[in-house]
């Protein structure tokens, strides 16, 4: 496929390509297993000496077609789906880290990912140094250790809406000979192309804008194929030395640019089994056809809502990279020139008490623990996801008791603003 094609066309046309007389839409292969006529061929599949489907826990054609679509959208070399974004983050790191290894991660990341790395992976013997994404290059450099195996960050941090300085992070990863892994969930490949800025591996929670309708939890990992594992063979023996569980397969030798994803599929999916349902992959691929349309509308609406909020007497501050006075406005223009996403956070005057009053006053915007789908929704982190924290802890985490997180949907912006306006007016 030509790489010069525009991203909105790729959203519609990539992935499944029917042959003559075949169904126009991607088939849902709802089958756990696959039939063969010869036991010798089945044996070759188990040795990875021949490619083919044998059990959906490892691979399924519908899942692979949806993964191919995401791979093409990111401009990657190989991709796989997982049952959730959490599984994607874990697999992306655990594929190249073992007990005794170390990770450097941005501290401004999704809470679930933070917990995965700081608590659960720590229990597995994998340690992490967290660095604020705005840290200087020297501070970032100082976080690396001889046993560091990966640098992790989010392109657009959830919920802090910090835009990553890709150049700084890519330079640090290159200096220390480790891949840069970036969670590109919020901007999606429509608004941000991490591989063009030196990122090696991209992860997604497809649950968010990619699915876009709050129907399916899912994740994805895409490999650019650019990181040279062989050049750092001593650091990544699991990719460059024989795997006894597959009769001596050497992933870098036998699978080239597909080495990293193949290993994640045949080892981690085999052993941990975070496989998406084919039905979900069908829905994901279908929803991806409108991703570019939806992202454009999410951004236009969020810009209008953010501008309205800055004018409201009942709003103390508004954080959205599309606003010219936002500290990440310039980075957003550089790395996400067509917009960021539909998520805005803002401070409500009167803090905690008014936050719940405001939310209860809303009619169109729904109270939901979700972001990034077609329908506008709001969340008060201090009263829900972070409610166990004291006010001091909340301020430290950057989610003060007055913070409202608004996920602007694709309704008409006038109607979203009218709903917010009437809810704010009732406070004064
Ligand atoms: C939601 C989210 C995740 C986790 O994804 P799930 O699909 O909920 O498991 C990871 N990263 C980011 C940026 C997210 O927003």
Short mmCIF file of C-alpha atoms and ligand atoms in Angstrom, two decimals:
data_model
loop_
_atom_site.label_atom_id
_atom_site.label_comp_id
_atom_site.label_asym_id
_atom_site.label_seq_id
_atom_site.Cartn_x
_atom_site.Cartn_y
_atom_site.Cartn_z
CA UNK A 1 0.00 0.00 0.00
CA UNK A 2 1.35 3.50 -0.78
CA UNK A 3 2.57 5.27 2.34
CA UNK A 4 1.66 8.65 0.84
CA UNK A 5 -2.04 7.92 1.28
CA UNK A 6 -3.85 10.24 3.67
CA UNK A 7 -4.68 8.93 7.12
CA UNK A 8 -8.46 9.30 6.73
CA UNK A 9 -8.30 7.07 3.66
CA UNK A 10 -6.14 4.57 5.55
CA UNK A 11 -8.76 4.46 8.33
CA UNK A 12 -11.35 3.30 5.80
CA UNK A 13 -9.26 1.16 3.45
CA UNK A 14 -6.53 -0.55 5.50
CA UNK A 15 -6.59 -4.07 6.93
CA UNK A 16 -8.98 -6.59 5.36
CA UNK A 17 -8.75 -6.73 1.55
CA UNK A 18 -11.42 -9.03 0.09
CA UNK A 19 -10.66 -11.06 -3.02
CA UNK A 20 -13.07 -11.61 -5.88
CA UNK A 21 -16.46 -12.78 -4.61
CA UNK A 22 -15.50 -12.57 -0.95
CA UNK A 23 -17.55 -10.72 1.69
CA UNK A 24 -17.14 -6.91 1.59
CA UNK A 25 -16.92 -6.78 5.39
CA UNK A 26 -14.31 -8.51 7.48
CA UNK A 27 -15.52 -12.01 8.47
CA UNK A 28 -15.86 -12.85 12.16
CA UNK A 29 -13.98 -16.13 12.60
CA UNK A 30 -15.69 -17.17 15.83
CA UNK A 31 -13.74 -20.39 16.29
CA UNK A 32 -11.37 -21.49 19.01
CA UNK A 33 -9.52 -23.92 16.80
CA UNK A 34 -8.57 -24.76 13.21
CA UNK A 35 -8.67 -28.09 11.37
CA UNK A 36 -5.72 -29.73 9.56
CA UNK A 37 -5.44 -32.80 7.37
CA UNK A 38 -1.94 -33.79 8.40
CA UNK A 39 -0.39 -34.16 11.84
CA UNK A 40 3.03 -33.36 10.34
CA UNK A 41 1.78 -29.93 9.28
CA UNK A 42 0.32 -29.35 12.76
CA UNK A 43 3.73 -30.20 14.22
CA UNK A 44 5.39 -27.64 11.96
CA UNK A 45 2.94 -24.99 13.19
CA UNK A 46 3.90 -25.79 16.78
CA UNK A 47 7.58 -25.42 15.86
CA UNK A 48 6.90 -22.05 14.18
CA UNK A 49 8.60 -23.45 11.08
CA UNK A 50 5.34 -22.84 9.19
CA UNK A 51 2.83 -20.00 9.68
CA UNK A 52 -0.83 -20.85 10.29
CA UNK A 53 -3.66 -20.68 12.77
CA UNK A 54 -4.16 -23.45 15.27
CA UNK A 55 -5.65 -22.00 18.45
CA UNK A 56 -7.31 -18.61 19.00
CA UNK A 57 -5.49 -17.99 22.30
CA UNK A 58 -2.39 -17.39 20.18
CA UNK A 59 -3.80 -16.10 16.93
CA UNK A 60 -7.12 -15.65 15.17
CA UNK A 61 -7.67 -14.31 11.62
CA UNK A 62 -10.23 -11.67 12.69
CA UNK A 63 -7.97 -10.40 15.45
CA UNK A 64 -5.03 -10.30 13.03
CA UNK A 65 -7.00 -8.31 10.44
CA UNK A 66 -7.92 -5.65 13.02
CA UNK A 67 -4.27 -5.61 14.17
CA UNK A 68 -3.15 -5.16 10.53
CA UNK A 69 -5.39 -2.11 10.26
CA UNK A 70 -3.85 -0.52 13.36
CA UNK A 71 -0.37 -1.48 12.14
CA UNK A 72 -0.95 0.36 8.88
CA UNK A 73 -2.42 3.39 10.68
CA UNK A 74 0.70 3.68 12.84
CA UNK A 75 3.03 2.90 9.93
CA UNK A 76 4.49 -0.10 11.77
CA UNK A 77 6.11 -3.36 10.72
CA UNK A 78 4.05 -5.76 12.89
CA UNK A 79 1.19 -5.55 15.38
CA UNK A 80 -0.96 -7.60 17.72
CA UNK A 81 -4.16 -7.06 19.67
CA UNK A 82 -4.65 -7.76 23.36
CA UNK A 83 -7.80 -8.09 25.46
CA UNK A 84 -7.24 -4.69 27.13
CA UNK A 85 -4.95 -1.69 27.15
CA UNK A 86 -3.53 -2.93 30.45
CA UNK A 87 -2.48 -6.20 28.80
CA UNK A 88 -0.88 -4.24 25.94
CA UNK A 89 1.22 -2.15 28.33
CA UNK A 90 2.24 -5.21 30.33
CA UNK A 91 3.11 -7.35 27.30
CA UNK A 92 5.03 -4.50 25.64
CA UNK A 93 7.32 -4.22 28.67
CA UNK A 94 7.40 -7.82 29.90
CA UNK A 95 8.36 -9.03 26.41
CA UNK A 96 11.82 -7.51 26.97
CA UNK A 97 12.12 -7.29 30.79
CA UNK A 98 12.68 -10.01 33.38
CA UNK A 99 13.30 -10.16 37.13
CA UNK A 100 16.36 -8.03 37.92
CA UNK A 101 15.72 -5.60 35.06
CA UNK A 102 14.80 -1.94 35.25
CA UNK A 103 12.53 0.45 33.36
CA UNK A 104 12.56 4.24 33.10
CA UNK A 105 9.04 5.64 32.81
CA UNK A 106 7.40 9.02 32.57
CA UNK A 107 5.57 9.74 35.83
CA UNK A 108 2.65 11.35 33.97
CA UNK A 109 0.87 8.22 32.80
CA UNK A 110 -2.54 6.57 33.17
CA UNK A 111 -3.16 5.51 36.80
CA UNK A 112 -3.64 1.87 35.85
CA UNK A 113 -0.30 1.78 34.03
CA UNK A 114 1.39 3.47 36.98
CA UNK A 115 0.06 0.79 39.31
CA UNK A 116 1.02 -1.98 36.88
CA UNK A 117 4.62 -0.76 36.78
CA UNK A 118 5.06 0.54 40.34
CA UNK A 119 3.30 -2.30 42.18
CA UNK A 120 2.63 -5.42 40.12
CA UNK A 121 5.76 -5.50 37.96
CA UNK A 122 7.81 -4.56 41.02
CA UNK A 123 6.53 -7.78 42.64
CA UNK A 124 7.95 -9.61 39.62
CA UNK A 125 11.38 -8.14 40.36
CA UNK A 126 11.27 -5.43 37.67
CA UNK A 127 12.06 -2.02 39.13
CA UNK A 128 11.25 1.39 37.71
CA UNK A 129 12.48 4.96 38.02
CA UNK A 130 9.74 7.48 37.29
CA UNK A 131 10.77 10.80 35.75
CA UNK A 132 8.51 13.76 35.09
CA UNK A 133 8.13 14.24 31.32
CA UNK A 134 9.22 17.87 31.69
CA UNK A 135 12.51 16.85 33.38
CA UNK A 136 15.69 18.09 31.74
CA UNK A 137 17.63 15.82 29.39
CA UNK A 138 20.28 15.45 32.11
CA UNK A 139 17.70 14.41 34.73
CA UNK A 140 16.22 11.90 32.31
CA UNK A 141 19.70 10.55 31.51
CA UNK A 142 20.47 10.12 35.21
CA UNK A 143 17.50 7.77 35.65
CA UNK A 144 19.09 5.04 33.50
CA UNK A 145 20.96 2.06 34.97
CA UNK A 146 23.07 -0.65 33.32
CA UNK A 147 20.06 -3.03 33.64
CA UNK A 148 17.54 -0.59 32.10
CA UNK A 149 15.66 -2.33 29.26
CA UNK A 150 13.03 0.18 28.15
CA UNK A 151 11.91 3.81 28.30
CA UNK A 152 8.14 4.26 28.59
CA UNK A 153 5.87 7.32 28.22
CA UNK A 154 2.48 8.50 26.95
CA UNK A 155 2.29 10.72 23.86
CA UNK A 156 -0.54 12.70 25.47
CA UNK A 157 -0.77 11.87 29.16
CA UNK A 158 -4.10 10.71 30.63
CA UNK A 159 -5.40 12.69 32.51
CA UNK A 160 -2.67 15.34 32.83
CA UNK A 161 -2.83 16.21 29.07
CA UNK A 162 0.95 16.69 29.00
CA UNK A 163 2.35 16.46 25.46
CA UNK A 164 5.52 14.34 25.33
CA UNK A 165 8.76 15.95 24.18
CA UNK A 166 9.46 13.09 21.77
CA UNK A 167 12.84 14.43 20.71
CA UNK A 168 14.15 14.47 24.29
CA UNK A 169 12.83 10.99 25.09
CA UNK A 170 14.00 9.43 21.79
CA UNK A 171 17.50 10.88 22.30
CA UNK A 172 17.70 9.38 25.81
CA UNK A 173 16.55 5.97 24.57
CA UNK A 174 19.11 6.04 21.74
CA UNK A 175 21.95 7.07 24.06
CA UNK A 176 21.22 4.17 26.40
CA UNK A 177 20.49 1.58 23.70
CA UNK A 178 16.92 0.78 24.74
CA UNK A 179 13.63 1.01 22.82
CA UNK A 180 11.28 3.94 23.46
CA UNK A 181 7.77 2.56 24.06
CA UNK A 182 4.93 5.09 23.84
CA UNK A 183 1.26 4.72 24.73
CA UNK A 184 -0.50 6.61 21.91
CA UNK A 185 -4.06 6.07 23.17
CA UNK A 186 -5.24 9.68 23.51
CA UNK A 187 -4.16 11.32 20.23
CA UNK A 188 -4.46 8.08 18.19
CA UNK A 189 -2.42 7.67 14.96
CA UNK A 190 -4.77 10.17 13.33
CA UNK A 191 -3.34 13.03 15.42
CA UNK A 192 0.11 11.72 16.35
CA UNK A 193 2.58 9.47 14.49
CA UNK A 194 5.13 8.43 17.16
CA UNK A 195 7.29 6.38 14.74
CA UNK A 196 8.08 9.58 12.84
CA UNK A 197 9.55 11.03 16.05
CA UNK A 198 11.91 8.18 16.94
CA UNK A 199 9.55 5.94 18.93
CA UNK A 200 10.24 2.21 18.52
CA UNK A 201 7.07 0.57 19.87
CA UNK A 202 3.55 1.97 20.30
CA UNK A 203 0.82 0.69 22.62
CA UNK A 204 -2.89 1.47 22.70
CA UNK A 205 -5.92 1.09 24.83
CA UNK A 206 -8.27 0.60 21.87
CA UNK A 207 -11.06 0.94 24.45
CA UNK A 208 -10.83 4.70 24.01
CA UNK A 209 -11.05 6.62 20.70
CA UNK A 210 -10.18 3.65 18.49
CA UNK A 211 -13.33 1.78 19.53
CA UNK A 212 -14.83 5.20 20.13
CA UNK A 213 -18.31 4.08 21.16
CA UNK A 214 -17.61 2.58 24.59
CA UNK A 215 -18.44 -0.94 23.38
CA UNK A 216 -15.26 -3.06 23.68
CA UNK A 217 -12.30 -3.12 26.07
CA UNK A 218 -9.14 -3.87 24.09
CA UNK A 219 -5.49 -3.08 23.45
CA UNK A 220 -2.84 -3.14 20.75
CA UNK A 221 0.94 -3.22 20.38
CA UNK A 222 2.64 -2.00 17.21
CA UNK A 223 6.34 -2.42 16.49
CA UNK A 224 8.08 -0.04 14.08
CA UNK A 225 10.67 -2.74 13.40
CA UNK A 226 13.34 -0.05 13.76
CA UNK A 227 15.03 -1.02 17.02
CA UNK A 228 18.18 -3.05 16.37
CA UNK A 229 17.95 -5.87 18.95
CA UNK A 230 20.97 -7.58 17.43
CA UNK A 231 23.13 -4.50 18.06
CA UNK A 232 22.26 -4.88 21.77
CA UNK A 233 22.19 -8.68 21.78
CA UNK A 234 23.69 -8.96 25.27
CA UNK A 235 20.79 -6.93 26.67
CA UNK A 236 18.00 -8.80 24.88
CA UNK A 237 19.02 -12.49 24.79
CA UNK A 238 15.36 -13.58 24.76
CA UNK A 239 15.12 -12.13 21.24
CA UNK A 240 18.60 -12.92 19.95
CA UNK A 241 19.37 -16.36 21.48
CA UNK A 242 17.55 -19.69 20.87
CA UNK A 243 14.14 -20.26 22.49
CA UNK A 244 14.05 -23.86 23.75
CA UNK A 245 10.25 -23.86 23.95
CA UNK A 246 10.21 -23.68 20.12
CA UNK A 247 13.13 -25.98 19.32
CA UNK A 248 15.74 -23.28 19.14
CA UNK A 249 13.90 -20.56 17.23
CA UNK A 250 15.86 -17.28 17.25
CA UNK A 251 13.32 -14.48 16.88
CA UNK A 252 15.62 -11.83 15.35
CA UNK A 253 17.12 -14.35 12.90
CA UNK A 254 13.89 -16.11 11.94
CA UNK A 255 11.34 -13.26 11.98
CA UNK A 256 13.30 -10.09 11.14
CA UNK A 257 11.20 -6.98 11.77
CA UNK A 258 8.46 -9.24 13.16
CA UNK A 259 10.73 -10.58 15.93
CA UNK A 260 9.36 -8.59 18.86
CA UNK A 261 5.65 -9.11 18.03
CA UNK A 262 6.14 -12.80 17.15
CA UNK A 263 7.83 -13.40 20.50
CA UNK A 264 5.03 -11.58 22.36
CA UNK A 265 2.41 -13.70 20.57
CA UNK A 266 4.03 -17.11 20.84
CA UNK A 267 5.33 -16.70 24.40
CA UNK A 268 3.13 -14.17 26.25
CA UNK A 269 -0.20 -14.92 24.56
CA UNK A 270 0.54 -18.62 24.84
CA UNK A 271 1.31 -18.40 28.56
CA UNK A 272 -0.83 -15.48 29.76
CA UNK A 273 -3.70 -15.57 27.26
CA UNK A 274 -4.99 -11.98 27.16
CA UNK A 275 -6.70 -12.68 23.82
CA UNK A 276 -9.46 -10.44 22.47
CA UNK A 277 -12.74 -11.95 21.29
CA UNK A 278 -13.01 -12.04 17.48
CA UNK A 279 -16.39 -10.29 17.76
CA UNK A 280 -14.70 -7.38 19.56
CA UNK A 281 -12.00 -7.19 16.90
CA UNK A 282 -14.69 -7.00 14.22
CA UNK A 283 -16.33 -4.08 16.03
CA UNK A 284 -12.96 -2.39 16.57
CA UNK A 285 -12.03 -2.64 12.89
CA UNK A 286 -15.45 -1.32 11.87
CA UNK A 287 -15.26 1.61 14.27
CA UNK A 288 -11.72 2.43 13.07
CA UNK A 289 -13.18 3.30 9.66
CA UNK A 290 -14.58 6.53 11.18
CA UNK A 291 -11.62 7.29 13.48
CA UNK A 292 -10.34 10.27 11.47
CA UNK A 293 -13.84 11.76 11.16
CA UNK A 294 -14.47 11.33 14.85
CA UNK A 295 -11.10 12.69 16.03
CA UNK A 296 -11.57 15.83 13.94
CA UNK A 297 -14.98 16.41 15.51
CA UNK A 298 -13.77 15.58 19.05
CA UNK A 299 -11.00 18.18 18.66
CA UNK A 300 -13.21 20.88 17.14
CA UNK A 301 -15.80 20.40 19.87
CA UNK A 302 -13.23 20.29 22.68
CA UNK A 303 -11.62 23.50 21.38
CA UNK A 304 -15.01 25.26 21.39
CA UNK A 305 -15.89 23.94 24.86
CA UNK A 306 -12.44 24.86 26.26
CA UNK A 307 -12.76 28.41 24.88
CA UNK A 308 -16.25 28.69 26.39
CA UNK A 309 -15.00 27.47 29.79
CA UNK A 310 -12.22 30.08 29.90
CA UNK A 311 -14.97 32.75 29.72
CA UNK A 312 -17.07 31.34 32.57
CA UNK A 313 -17.04 33.06 35.97
CA UNK A 314 -17.62 29.71 37.69
CA UNK A 315 -14.49 28.13 36.20
CA UNK A 316 -11.13 28.93 37.81
CA UNK A 317 -8.78 27.33 35.26
CA UNK A 318 -8.94 25.28 32.03
CA UNK A 319 -6.31 22.82 30.84
CA UNK A 320 -6.41 21.97 27.13
CA UNK A 321 -3.36 21.98 24.81
CA UNK A 322 -5.40 23.68 22.09
CA UNK A 323 -5.56 26.89 24.18
CA UNK A 324 -2.73 29.31 23.25
CA UNK A 325 -1.74 29.92 26.89
CA UNK A 326 -1.48 26.19 27.68
CA UNK A 327 2.10 25.20 28.67
CA UNK A 328 2.00 22.33 26.13
CA UNK A 329 0.56 24.36 23.27
CA UNK A 330 3.87 24.56 21.36
CA UNK A 331 4.69 20.86 21.81
CA UNK A 332 1.17 20.01 20.65
CA UNK A 333 1.61 22.17 17.54
CA UNK A 334 4.90 20.41 16.80
CA UNK A 335 3.84 16.80 17.36
CA UNK A 336 0.03 16.92 17.00
CA UNK A 337 -0.53 19.69 14.45
CA UNK A 338 -4.09 18.60 13.63
CA UNK A 339 -5.24 18.57 17.24
CA UNK A 340 -4.85 16.47 20.38
CA UNK A 341 -8.09 14.84 21.54
CA UNK A 342 -11.40 15.65 23.21
CA UNK A 343 -10.37 15.54 26.85
CA UNK A 344 -10.34 18.76 28.89
CA UNK A 345 -9.77 19.25 32.59
CA UNK A 346 -10.92 22.34 34.44
CA UNK A 347 -11.33 23.72 37.94
CA UNK A 348 -14.77 24.52 39.27
CA UNK A 349 -15.12 27.43 41.70
CA UNK A 350 -16.27 26.29 45.10
CA UNK A 351 -14.27 23.05 44.82
CA UNK A 352 -15.59 19.67 45.89
CA UNK A 353 -19.15 20.78 46.83
CA UNK A 354 -19.78 22.58 43.58
CA UNK A 355 -18.19 19.78 41.56
CA UNK A 356 -20.95 17.35 42.50
CA UNK A 357 -23.66 20.03 42.16
CA UNK A 358 -22.38 20.92 38.69
CA UNK A 359 -22.33 17.31 37.58
CA UNK A 360 -25.81 16.61 38.94
CA UNK A 361 -27.08 19.65 37.01
CA UNK A 362 -25.90 18.27 33.66
CA UNK A 363 -28.53 16.74 31.38
CA UNK A 364 -26.74 15.87 28.13
CA UNK A 365 -23.25 15.18 29.50
CA UNK A 366 -23.28 11.89 31.40
CA UNK A 367 -21.52 11.04 34.65
CA UNK A 368 -19.34 8.06 33.66
CA UNK A 369 -15.96 6.51 34.51
CA UNK A 370 -14.83 6.68 30.92
CA UNK A 371 -13.21 8.95 28.41
CA UNK A 372 -12.83 9.13 24.69
CA UNK A 373 -16.08 7.93 23.22
CA UNK A 374 -18.74 9.53 21.04
CA UNK A 375 -20.92 10.63 23.95
CA UNK A 376 -19.81 13.54 26.16
CA UNK A 377 -19.12 12.47 29.73
CA UNK A 378 -17.73 13.96 32.93
CA UNK A 379 -15.86 12.60 35.90
CA UNK A 380 -14.89 14.14 39.23
CA UNK A 381 -11.68 12.22 40.10
CA UNK A 382 -11.57 13.47 43.72
CA UNK A 383 -15.05 12.06 44.31
CA UNK A 384 -14.58 8.76 42.42
CA UNK A 385 -11.34 7.30 41.00
CA UNK A 386 -9.16 9.11 43.59
CA UNK A 387 -11.62 9.33 46.49
CA UNK A 388 -9.38 7.49 48.97
CA UNK A 389 -6.85 10.36 48.82
CA UNK A 390 -6.69 13.35 51.17
CA UNK A 391 -6.87 16.87 49.70
CA UNK A 392 -3.08 17.21 50.14
CA UNK A 393 -2.44 13.93 48.32
CA UNK A 394 -4.82 15.02 45.56
CA UNK A 395 -2.93 18.28 45.00
CA UNK A 396 0.35 16.37 44.87
CA UNK A 397 -1.06 13.98 42.26
CA UNK A 398 -2.18 16.94 40.18
CA UNK A 399 -5.88 16.13 40.60
CA UNK A 400 -7.13 18.77 43.02
CA UNK A 401 -10.59 18.47 44.64
CA UNK A 402 -11.92 21.09 42.18
CA UNK A 403 -10.80 19.20 39.03
CA UNK A 404 -13.47 18.08 36.57
CA UNK A 405 -12.42 15.86 33.68
CA UNK A 406 -14.61 16.39 30.66
CA UNK A 407 -14.51 14.03 27.69
CA UNK A 408 -16.07 15.99 24.86
CA UNK A 409 -18.04 13.83 22.43
CA UNK A 410 -19.12 14.27 18.84
CA UNK A 411 -22.54 15.82 19.46
CA UNK A 412 -23.13 19.38 18.21
CA UNK A 413 -20.80 21.69 20.19
CA UNK A 414 -23.62 24.21 20.72
CA UNK A 415 -25.66 21.61 22.58
CA UNK A 416 -22.71 20.51 24.73
CA UNK A 417 -21.93 24.13 25.63
CA UNK A 418 -25.59 24.92 26.36
CA UNK A 419 -25.75 21.99 28.78
CA UNK A 420 -22.54 23.01 30.57
CA UNK A 421 -23.69 26.64 30.64
CA UNK A 422 -27.00 25.86 32.35
CA UNK A 423 -25.26 23.57 34.85
CA UNK A 424 -22.72 26.30 35.70
CA UNK A 425 -25.38 29.02 35.95
CA UNK A 426 -27.21 27.12 38.67
CA UNK A 427 -24.10 27.40 40.87
CA UNK A 428 -24.12 31.19 41.16
C1 LIG B 1 -7.52 3.44 29.59
C2 LIG B 1 -6.08 3.52 29.34
C3 LIG B 1 -5.24 2.40 29.51
C4 LIG B 1 -5.77 1.07 29.99
O1 LIG B 1 -6.59 0.53 29.01
P1 LIG B 1 -7.77 -0.53 29.31
O2 LIG B 1 -8.27 -0.80 27.95
O3 LIG B 1 -8.76 0.16 30.21
O4 LIG B 1 -7.14 -1.71 29.96
C5 LIG B 1 -3.90 2.54 29.21
N1 LIG B 1 -3.39 3.71 28.80
C6 LIG B 1 -4.16 4.82 28.65
C7 LIG B 1 -3.54 6.10 28.20
C8 LIG B 1 -5.53 4.76 28.92
O5 LIG B 1 -6.28 5.87 28.77
#
